[in-house]
PDB file of C-alpha atoms in Angstrom:
ATOM      1  CA  UNK A1130     -29.091  -7.047   2.559  1.00  0.00           C
ATOM      2  CA  UNK A1131     -31.721  -5.815   5.021  1.00  0.00           C
ATOM      3  CA  UNK A1132     -30.884  -4.102   8.285  1.00  0.00           C
ATOM      4  CA  UNK A1133     -31.251  -6.178  11.445  1.00  0.00           C
ATOM      5  CA  UNK A1134     -34.523  -5.252  13.185  1.00  0.00           C
ATOM      6  CA  UNK A1135     -32.789  -3.885  16.281  1.00  0.00           C
ATOM      7  CA  UNK A1136     -30.330  -1.701  14.395  1.00  0.00           C
ATOM      8  CA  UNK A1137     -31.039   1.876  13.274  1.00  0.00           C
ATOM      9  CA  UNK A1138     -29.693   3.219   9.959  1.00  0.00           C
ATOM     10  CA  UNK A1139     -27.387   5.606  11.827  1.00  0.00           C
ATOM     11  CA  UNK A1140     -25.832   2.911  14.004  1.00  0.00           C
ATOM     12  CA  UNK A1141     -25.430   0.691  10.953  1.00  0.00           C
ATOM     13  CA  UNK A1142     -23.686   3.532   9.113  1.00  0.00           C
ATOM     14  CA  UNK A1143     -21.278   3.946  12.016  1.00  0.00           C
ATOM     15  CA  UNK A1144     -20.494   0.218  11.944  1.00  0.00           C
ATOM     16  CA  UNK A1145     -19.830   0.358   8.209  1.00  0.00           C
ATOM     17  CA  UNK A1146     -17.602   3.406   8.526  1.00  0.00           C
ATOM     18  CA  UNK A1147     -15.584   1.798  11.316  1.00  0.00           C
ATOM     19  CA  UNK A1148     -15.103  -1.352   9.231  1.00  0.00           C
ATOM     20  CA  UNK A1149     -14.021   0.637   6.207  1.00  0.00           C
ATOM     21  CA  UNK A1150     -11.659   2.841   8.158  1.00  0.00           C
ATOM     22  CA  UNK A1151      -9.851  -0.250   9.414  1.00  0.00           C
ATOM     23  CA  UNK A1152      -9.254  -1.282   5.820  1.00  0.00           C
ATOM     24  CA  UNK A1153      -8.202   2.203   4.769  1.00  0.00           C
ATOM     25  CA  UNK A1154      -5.015   1.543   6.764  1.00  0.00           C
ATOM     26  CA  UNK A1155      -4.979   4.840   8.591  1.00  0.00           C
ATOM     27  CA  UNK A1156      -2.302   3.410  10.869  1.00  0.00           C
ATOM     28  CA  UNK A1157      -0.538   1.565   8.076  1.00  0.00           C
ATOM     29  CA  UNK A1158       3.022   2.091   9.292  1.00  0.00           C
ATOM     30  CA  UNK A1159       2.218   1.026  12.840  1.00  0.00           C
ATOM     31  CA  UNK A1160       0.137  -2.009  11.905  1.00  0.00           C
ATOM     32  CA  UNK A1161       1.874  -3.280   8.780  1.00  0.00           C
ATOM     33  CA  UNK A1162       5.301  -1.655   8.710  1.00  0.00           C
ATOM     34  CA  UNK A1163       7.125  -4.533  10.405  1.00  0.00           C
ATOM     35  CA  UNK A1164       5.757  -7.106   7.974  1.00  0.00           C
ATOM     36  CA  UNK A1165       6.450  -4.950   4.935  1.00  0.00           C
ATOM     37  CA  UNK A1166      10.020  -4.431   6.073  1.00  0.00           C
ATOM     38  CA  UNK A1167      10.576  -8.130   6.701  1.00  0.00           C
ATOM     39  CA  UNK A1168       9.018  -9.121   3.377  1.00  0.00           C
ATOM     40  CA  UNK A1169      10.966  -6.552   1.422  1.00  0.00           C
ATOM     41  CA  UNK A1170      14.210  -7.521   3.128  1.00  0.00           C
ATOM     42  CA  UNK A1171      13.777 -11.012   1.673  1.00  0.00           C
ATOM     43  CA  UNK A1172      12.772  -9.585  -1.710  1.00  0.00           C
ATOM     44  CA  UNK A1173      15.632  -7.105  -1.831  1.00  0.00           C
ATOM     45  CA  UNK A1174      18.094  -9.738  -0.664  1.00  0.00           C
ATOM     46  CA  UNK A1175      17.235 -11.747  -3.774  1.00  0.00           C
ATOM     47  CA  UNK A1176      17.704  -8.576  -5.822  1.00  0.00           C
ATOM     48  CA  UNK A1177      21.131  -8.063  -4.278  1.00  0.00           C
ATOM     49  CA  UNK A1178      22.113 -11.635  -5.107  1.00  0.00           C
ATOM     50  CA  UNK A1179      20.883 -11.165  -8.670  1.00  0.00           C
ATOM     51  CA  UNK A1180      22.853  -7.941  -9.088  1.00  0.00           C
ATOM     52  CA  UNK A1181      25.984  -9.632  -7.782  1.00  0.00           C
ATOM     53  CA  UNK A1182      25.518 -12.709  -9.980  1.00  0.00           C
ATOM     54  CA  UNK A1183      24.799 -10.746 -13.144  1.00  0.00           C
ATOM     55  CA  UNK A1184      27.632  -8.349 -12.421  1.00  0.00           C
ATOM     56  CA  UNK A1185      30.372 -10.884 -11.791  1.00  0.00           C
ATOM     57  CA  UNK A1186      32.086  -9.714 -14.969  1.00  0.00           C
ATOM     58  CA  UNK A1187      31.488  -6.090 -13.957  1.00  0.00           C
ATOM     59  CA  UNK A1188      33.486  -5.249 -10.850  1.00  0.00           C
ATOM     60  CA  UNK A1189      31.435  -2.150  -9.999  1.00  0.00           C
ATOM     61  CA  UNK A1190      28.111  -3.940 -10.388  1.00  0.00           C
ATOM     62  CA  UNK A1191      29.388  -6.742  -8.198  1.00  0.00           C
ATOM     63  CA  UNK A1192      30.397  -4.248  -5.513  1.00  0.00           C
ATOM     64  CA  UNK A1193      26.969  -2.625  -5.571  1.00  0.00           C
ATOM     65  CA  UNK A1194      25.266  -5.982  -5.167  1.00  0.00           C
ATOM     66  CA  UNK A1195      27.597  -6.874  -2.313  1.00  0.00           C
ATOM     67  CA  UNK A1196      27.007  -3.544  -0.561  1.00  0.00           C
ATOM     68  CA  UNK A1197      23.231  -3.925  -0.852  1.00  0.00           C
ATOM     69  CA  UNK A1198      23.475  -7.407   0.634  1.00  0.00           C
ATOM     70  CA  UNK A1199      25.550  -6.067   3.544  1.00  0.00           C
ATOM     71  CA  UNK A1200      23.068  -3.251   4.145  1.00  0.00           C
ATOM     72  CA  UNK A1201      20.181  -5.714   4.228  1.00  0.00           C
ATOM     73  CA  UNK A1202      22.117  -7.939   6.614  1.00  0.00           C
ATOM     74  CA  UNK A1203      22.684  -5.010   8.967  1.00  0.00           C
ATOM     75  CA  UNK A1204      19.061  -3.879   8.666  1.00  0.00           C
ATOM     76  CA  UNK A1205      17.798  -7.363   9.434  1.00  0.00           C
ATOM     77  CA  UNK A1206      20.137  -7.492  12.430  1.00  0.00           C
ATOM     78  CA  UNK A1207      18.940  -4.165  13.788  1.00  0.00           C
ATOM     79  CA  UNK A1208      22.186  -2.277  13.095  1.00  0.00           C
ATOM     80  CA  UNK A1209      20.621   0.793  11.511  1.00  0.00           C
ATOM     81  CA  UNK A1210      23.220   3.445  12.370  1.00  0.00           C
ATOM     82  CA  UNK A1211      24.615   4.989   9.205  1.00  0.00           C
ATOM     83  CA  UNK A1212      22.371   2.952   6.908  1.00  0.00           C
ATOM     84  CA  UNK A1213      20.677   5.999   5.396  1.00  0.00           C
ATOM     85  CA  UNK A1214      24.020   7.468   4.361  1.00  0.00           C
ATOM     86  CA  UNK A1215      25.135   4.161   2.863  1.00  0.00           C
ATOM     87  CA  UNK A1216      21.858   3.859   0.979  1.00  0.00           C
ATOM     88  CA  UNK A1217      22.181   7.429  -0.327  1.00  0.00           C
ATOM     89  CA  UNK A1218      25.646   6.630  -1.637  1.00  0.00           C
ATOM     90  CA  UNK A1219      24.495   3.384  -3.201  1.00  0.00           C
ATOM     91  CA  UNK A1220      21.529   5.077  -4.893  1.00  0.00           C
ATOM     92  CA  UNK A1221      23.716   7.899  -6.210  1.00  0.00           C
ATOM     93  CA  UNK A1222      26.288   5.466  -7.618  1.00  0.00           C
ATOM     94  CA  UNK A1223      23.741   3.097  -9.151  1.00  0.00           C
ATOM     95  CA  UNK A1224      21.006   2.978 -11.742  1.00  0.00           C
ATOM     96  CA  UNK A1225      18.188   0.645 -12.702  1.00  0.00           C
ATOM     97  CA  UNK A1226      17.459  -2.194 -10.306  1.00  0.00           C
ATOM     98  CA  UNK A1227      20.294  -1.362  -7.897  1.00  0.00           C
ATOM     99  CA  UNK A1228      19.139   2.247  -7.504  1.00  0.00           C
ATOM    100  CA  UNK A1229      15.510   1.162  -7.075  1.00  0.00           C
ATOM    101  CA  UNK A1230      16.481  -1.404  -4.454  1.00  0.00           C
ATOM    102  CA  UNK A1231      18.511   1.155  -2.509  1.00  0.00           C
ATOM    103  CA  UNK A1232      15.660   3.678  -2.510  1.00  0.00           C
ATOM    104  CA  UNK A1233      13.082   1.030  -1.624  1.00  0.00           C
ATOM    105  CA  UNK A1234      15.238  -0.082   1.295  1.00  0.00           C
ATOM    106  CA  UNK A1235      15.620   3.510   2.507  1.00  0.00           C
ATOM    107  CA  UNK A1236      11.861   4.082   2.311  1.00  0.00           C
ATOM    108  CA  UNK A1237      11.177   0.951   4.303  1.00  0.00           C
ATOM    109  CA  UNK A1238      13.762   1.951   6.868  1.00  0.00           C
ATOM    110  CA  UNK A1239      11.734   5.145   7.293  1.00  0.00           C
ATOM    111  CA  UNK A1240       8.537   3.080   7.678  1.00  0.00           C
ATOM    112  CA  UNK A1241      10.237   0.957  10.301  1.00  0.00           C
ATOM    113  CA  UNK A1242      11.192   4.089  12.258  1.00  0.00           C
ATOM    114  CA  UNK A1243       7.641   5.460  11.799  1.00  0.00           C
ATOM    115  CA  UNK A1244       8.884   8.384   9.708  1.00  0.00           C
ATOM    116  CA  UNK A1245       5.886   8.334   7.390  1.00  0.00           C
ATOM    117  CA  UNK A1246       6.628  11.686   5.715  1.00  0.00           C
ATOM    118  CA  UNK A1247      10.088  10.588   4.576  1.00  0.00           C
ATOM    119  CA  UNK A1248       8.788   7.260   3.308  1.00  0.00           C
ATOM    120  CA  UNK A1249       6.037   8.993   1.316  1.00  0.00           C
ATOM    121  CA  UNK A1250       8.577  11.397  -0.183  1.00  0.00           C
ATOM    122  CA  UNK A1251      10.929   8.583  -1.255  1.00  0.00           C
ATOM    123  CA  UNK A1252       8.137   6.468  -2.711  1.00  0.00           C
ATOM    124  CA  UNK A1253       6.885   9.496  -4.625  1.00  0.00           C
ATOM    125  CA  UNK A1254      10.370  10.139  -5.979  1.00  0.00           C
ATOM    126  CA  UNK A1255      10.590   6.545  -7.147  1.00  0.00           C
ATOM    127  CA  UNK A1256       7.145   6.562  -8.738  1.00  0.00           C
ATOM    128  CA  UNK A1257       8.092   9.627 -10.796  1.00  0.00           C
ATOM    129  CA  UNK A1258      11.566   8.423 -11.793  1.00  0.00           C
ATOM    130  CA  UNK A1259      11.291   7.129 -15.349  1.00  0.00           C
ATOM    131  CA  UNK A1260      14.835   5.725 -15.190  1.00  0.00           C
ATOM    132  CA  UNK A1261      13.691   3.022 -12.760  1.00  0.00           C
ATOM    133  CA  UNK A1262      12.165  -0.293 -13.906  1.00  0.00           C
ATOM    134  CA  UNK A1263       8.366  -0.125 -14.105  1.00  0.00           C
ATOM    135  CA  UNK A1264       7.672  -2.811 -11.459  1.00  0.00           C
ATOM    136  CA  UNK A1265       9.604  -0.796  -8.859  1.00  0.00           C
ATOM    137  CA  UNK A1266       7.844   2.428  -9.833  1.00  0.00           C
ATOM    138  CA  UNK A1267       4.462   0.713  -9.544  1.00  0.00           C
ATOM    139  CA  UNK A1268       5.323  -0.844  -6.190  1.00  0.00           C
ATOM    140  CA  UNK A1269       6.496   2.553  -4.933  1.00  0.00           C
ATOM    141  CA  UNK A1270       3.257   4.152  -6.104  1.00  0.00           C
ATOM    142  CA  UNK A1271       1.247   1.520  -4.236  1.00  0.00           C
ATOM    143  CA  UNK A1272       3.177   2.064  -1.008  1.00  0.00           C
ATOM    144  CA  UNK A1273       3.013   5.838  -1.325  1.00  0.00           C
ATOM    145  CA  UNK A1274      -0.757   5.674  -1.676  1.00  0.00           C
ATOM    146  CA  UNK A1275      -1.155   3.225   1.199  1.00  0.00           C
ATOM    147  CA  UNK A1276       0.776   5.525   3.502  1.00  0.00           C
ATOM    148  CA  UNK A1277      -0.852   8.766   2.342  1.00  0.00           C
ATOM    149  CA  UNK A1278      -4.382   7.522   1.601  1.00  0.00           C
ATOM    150  CA  UNK A1279      -6.204   9.564   4.229  1.00  0.00           C
ATOM    151  CA  UNK A1280      -4.554  12.791   3.033  1.00  0.00           C
ATOM    152  CA  UNK A1281      -5.396  12.263  -0.637  1.00  0.00           C
ATOM    153  CA  UNK A1282      -8.541  13.245  -2.483  1.00  0.00           C
ATOM    154  CA  UNK A1283     -10.524  10.191  -3.657  1.00  0.00           C
ATOM    155  CA  UNK A1284     -10.235  11.211  -7.313  1.00  0.00           C
ATOM    156  CA  UNK A1285      -6.449  11.478  -6.943  1.00  0.00           C
ATOM    157  CA  UNK A1286      -6.248   7.941  -5.529  1.00  0.00           C
ATOM    158  CA  UNK A1287      -8.460   6.576  -8.301  1.00  0.00           C
ATOM    159  CA  UNK A1288      -6.390   8.261 -11.015  1.00  0.00           C
ATOM    160  CA  UNK A1289      -3.116   7.079  -9.480  1.00  0.00           C
ATOM    161  CA  UNK A1290      -4.271   3.472  -9.213  1.00  0.00           C
ATOM    162  CA  UNK A1291      -6.064   3.336 -12.578  1.00  0.00           C
ATOM    163  CA  UNK A1292      -3.127   1.978 -14.647  1.00  0.00           C
ATOM    164  CA  UNK A1293      -2.569  -0.850 -12.133  1.00  0.00           C
ATOM    165  CA  UNK A1294      -6.184  -1.651 -11.215  1.00  0.00           C
ATOM    166  CA  UNK A1295      -6.705  -3.947 -14.189  1.00  0.00           C
ATOM    167  CA  UNK A1296      -6.855  -7.766 -14.243  1.00  0.00           C
ATOM    168  CA  UNK A1297      -3.486  -9.189 -15.167  1.00  0.00           C
ATOM    169  CA  UNK A1298      -1.463  -6.296 -13.783  1.00  0.00           C
ATOM    170  CA  UNK A1299       1.119  -7.218 -11.141  1.00  0.00           C
ATOM    171  CA  UNK A1300      -0.495  -5.167  -8.381  1.00  0.00           C
ATOM    172  CA  UNK A1301      -4.093  -5.505  -9.524  1.00  0.00           C
ATOM    173  CA  UNK A1302      -5.492  -6.635  -6.172  1.00  0.00           C
ATOM    174  CA  UNK A1303      -4.092  -3.884  -3.982  1.00  0.00           C
ATOM    175  CA  UNK A1304      -4.581  -1.154  -6.599  1.00  0.00           C
ATOM    176  CA  UNK A1305      -8.209  -2.201  -7.035  1.00  0.00           C
ATOM    177  CA  UNK A1306      -8.797  -2.312  -3.288  1.00  0.00           C
ATOM    178  CA  UNK A1307      -7.479   1.234  -2.912  1.00  0.00           C
ATOM    179  CA  UNK A1308      -9.630   2.321  -5.853  1.00  0.00           C
ATOM    180  CA  UNK A1309     -12.746   0.830  -4.252  1.00  0.00           C
ATOM    181  CA  UNK A1310     -12.006   2.483  -0.911  1.00  0.00           C
ATOM    182  CA  UNK A1311     -11.550   5.834  -2.646  1.00  0.00           C
ATOM    183  CA  UNK A1312     -14.838   5.351  -4.498  1.00  0.00           C
ATOM    184  CA  UNK A1313     -16.551   4.669  -1.191  1.00  0.00           C
ATOM    185  CA  UNK A1314     -15.165   7.920   0.212  1.00  0.00           C
ATOM    186  CA  UNK A1315     -16.429   9.705  -2.900  1.00  0.00           C
ATOM    187  CA  UNK A1316     -19.924   8.296  -2.374  1.00  0.00           C
ATOM    188  CA  UNK A1317     -19.707   5.942  -5.367  1.00  0.00           C
ATOM    189  CA  UNK A1318     -20.921   2.988  -3.322  1.00  0.00           C
ATOM    190  CA  UNK A1319     -22.304   0.769  -6.088  1.00  0.00           C
ATOM    191  CA  UNK A1320     -19.058   1.023  -8.053  1.00  0.00           C
ATOM    192  CA  UNK A1321     -17.009   0.303  -4.947  1.00  0.00           C
ATOM    193  CA  UNK A1322     -19.077  -2.797  -4.203  1.00  0.00           C
ATOM    194  CA  UNK A1323     -18.617  -4.040  -7.776  1.00  0.00           C
ATOM    195  CA  UNK A1324     -14.840  -3.705  -7.533  1.00  0.00           C
ATOM    196  CA  UNK A1325     -14.696  -5.491  -4.183  1.00  0.00           C
ATOM    197  CA  UNK A1326     -16.826  -8.290  -5.660  1.00  0.00           C
ATOM    198  CA  UNK A1327     -14.462  -8.606  -8.646  1.00  0.00           C
ATOM    199  CA  UNK A1328     -11.422  -8.807  -6.358  1.00  0.00           C
ATOM    200  CA  UNK A1329     -13.069 -11.484  -4.221  1.00  0.00           C
ATOM    201  CA  UNK A1330     -13.767 -13.586  -7.323  1.00  0.00           C
ATOM    202  CA  UNK A1331     -10.249 -13.356  -8.798  1.00  0.00           C
ATOM    203  CA  UNK A1332      -8.139 -16.417  -7.972  1.00  0.00           C
ATOM    204  CA  UNK A1333      -4.951 -14.561  -8.926  1.00  0.00           C
ATOM    205  CA  UNK A1334      -5.375 -12.303  -5.890  1.00  0.00           C
ATOM    206  CA  UNK A1335      -3.936 -13.471  -2.525  1.00  0.00           C
ATOM    207  CA  UNK A1336      -6.462 -15.314  -0.378  1.00  0.00           C
ATOM    208  CA  UNK A1337      -6.286 -12.796   2.481  1.00  0.00           C
ATOM    209  CA  UNK A1338      -7.105  -9.927   0.129  1.00  0.00           C
ATOM    210  CA  UNK A1339      -9.962 -11.898  -1.470  1.00  0.00           C
ATOM    211  CA  UNK A1340     -11.466 -12.601   1.945  1.00  0.00           C
ATOM    212  CA  UNK A1341     -11.233  -8.952   2.942  1.00  0.00           C
ATOM    213  CA  UNK A1342     -12.754  -7.870  -0.380  1.00  0.00           C
ATOM    214  CA  UNK A1343     -15.660 -10.297   0.013  1.00  0.00           C
ATOM    215  CA  UNK A1344     -16.477  -8.876   3.432  1.00  0.00           C
ATOM    216  CA  UNK A1345     -16.194  -5.319   2.126  1.00  0.00           C
ATOM    217  CA  UNK A1346     -18.385  -6.078  -0.902  1.00  0.00           C
ATOM    218  CA  UNK A1347     -21.214  -7.204   1.376  1.00  0.00           C
ATOM    219  CA  UNK A1348     -20.767  -4.269   3.726  1.00  0.00           C
ATOM    220  CA  UNK A1349     -20.616  -1.601   1.018  1.00  0.00           C
ATOM    221  CA  UNK A1350     -23.513  -3.105  -0.931  1.00  0.00           C
ATOM    222  CA  UNK A1351     -25.622  -3.010   2.221  1.00  0.00           C
ATOM    223  CA  UNK A1352     -24.642   0.596   2.798  1.00  0.00           C
ATOM    224  CA  UNK A1353     -25.615   1.459  -0.793  1.00  0.00           C
ATOM    225  CA  UNK A1354     -29.018  -0.202  -0.371  1.00  0.00           C
ATOM    226  CA  UNK A1355     -29.729   1.535   2.931  1.00  0.00           C
ATOM    227  CA  UNK A1356     -28.572   5.154   2.686  1.00  0.00           C
ATOM    228  CA  UNK A1357     -28.967   7.244   5.803  1.00  0.00           C
ATOM    229  CA  UNK A1358     -31.270  10.187   5.331  1.00  0.00           C
ATOM    230  CA  UNK A1359     -30.075  13.550   6.717  1.00  0.00           C
ATOM    231  CA  UNK A1360     -33.151  13.764   8.943  1.00  0.00           C
ATOM    232  CA  UNK A1361     -32.236  10.416  10.529  1.00  0.00           C
ATOM    233  CA  UNK A1362     -28.724  11.633  11.306  1.00  0.00           C
ATOM    234  CA  UNK A1363     -30.044  14.883  12.765  1.00  0.00           C
ATOM    235  CA  UNK A1364     -32.554  13.014  14.924  1.00  0.00           C
ATOM    236  CA  UNK A1365     -29.840  10.713  16.220  1.00  0.00           C
ATOM    237  CA  UNK A1366     -27.603  13.687  16.994  1.00  0.00           C
ATOM    238  CA  UNK A1367     -30.366  15.521  18.854  1.00  0.00           C
ATOM    239  CA  UNK A1368     -31.015  12.476  21.000  1.00  0.00           C
TER     240      UNK A1368
END
């Protein structure tokens, strides 16, 4: 894509960088935290019901499912006092899905209170815990990377997302988007554009993500075709 006639390479680069930074989710907790919390409350509520239903013959499992449901009710109602302690107890007394749900809820409570560091720590703990079901570990890894993206080296993001950034994987779309953004930061513009194009063409990916990927594919491809020479940047700075 050619540059508009009234736009210099430097100003175009600034426009591209601003667009990409918006999609890097630098203010992820502030912009998306509320929606993640609300969505996960519904998801975890179904988990709680499942735990209770499957554990009807197991009194302890039934109690854990009931406690998780009560915690989610209180969280949804804004009664957050003491929830962290209750979640710690539930996680310590549980394993498998119940433990993962408790930790996921605690991490999202931290996101809701804008305590990014705690949320990153919990998600990292989950991602590394081999006793948890793989889907929860993968989801935790995604959220950890989303929250900590700007503090991570591009190669670290790419390596972390690599197992999930494959067609058919549950979190393919988001993992691939993060991979492409990391490749852009690493200067691998052509590869980033290819990944964005693949996301945009994949009907299994949510429509909102496909639309964002299509826009990014065009933007990054244009940036790759029109690199800014150092002399141009220096001239702009001197002016």
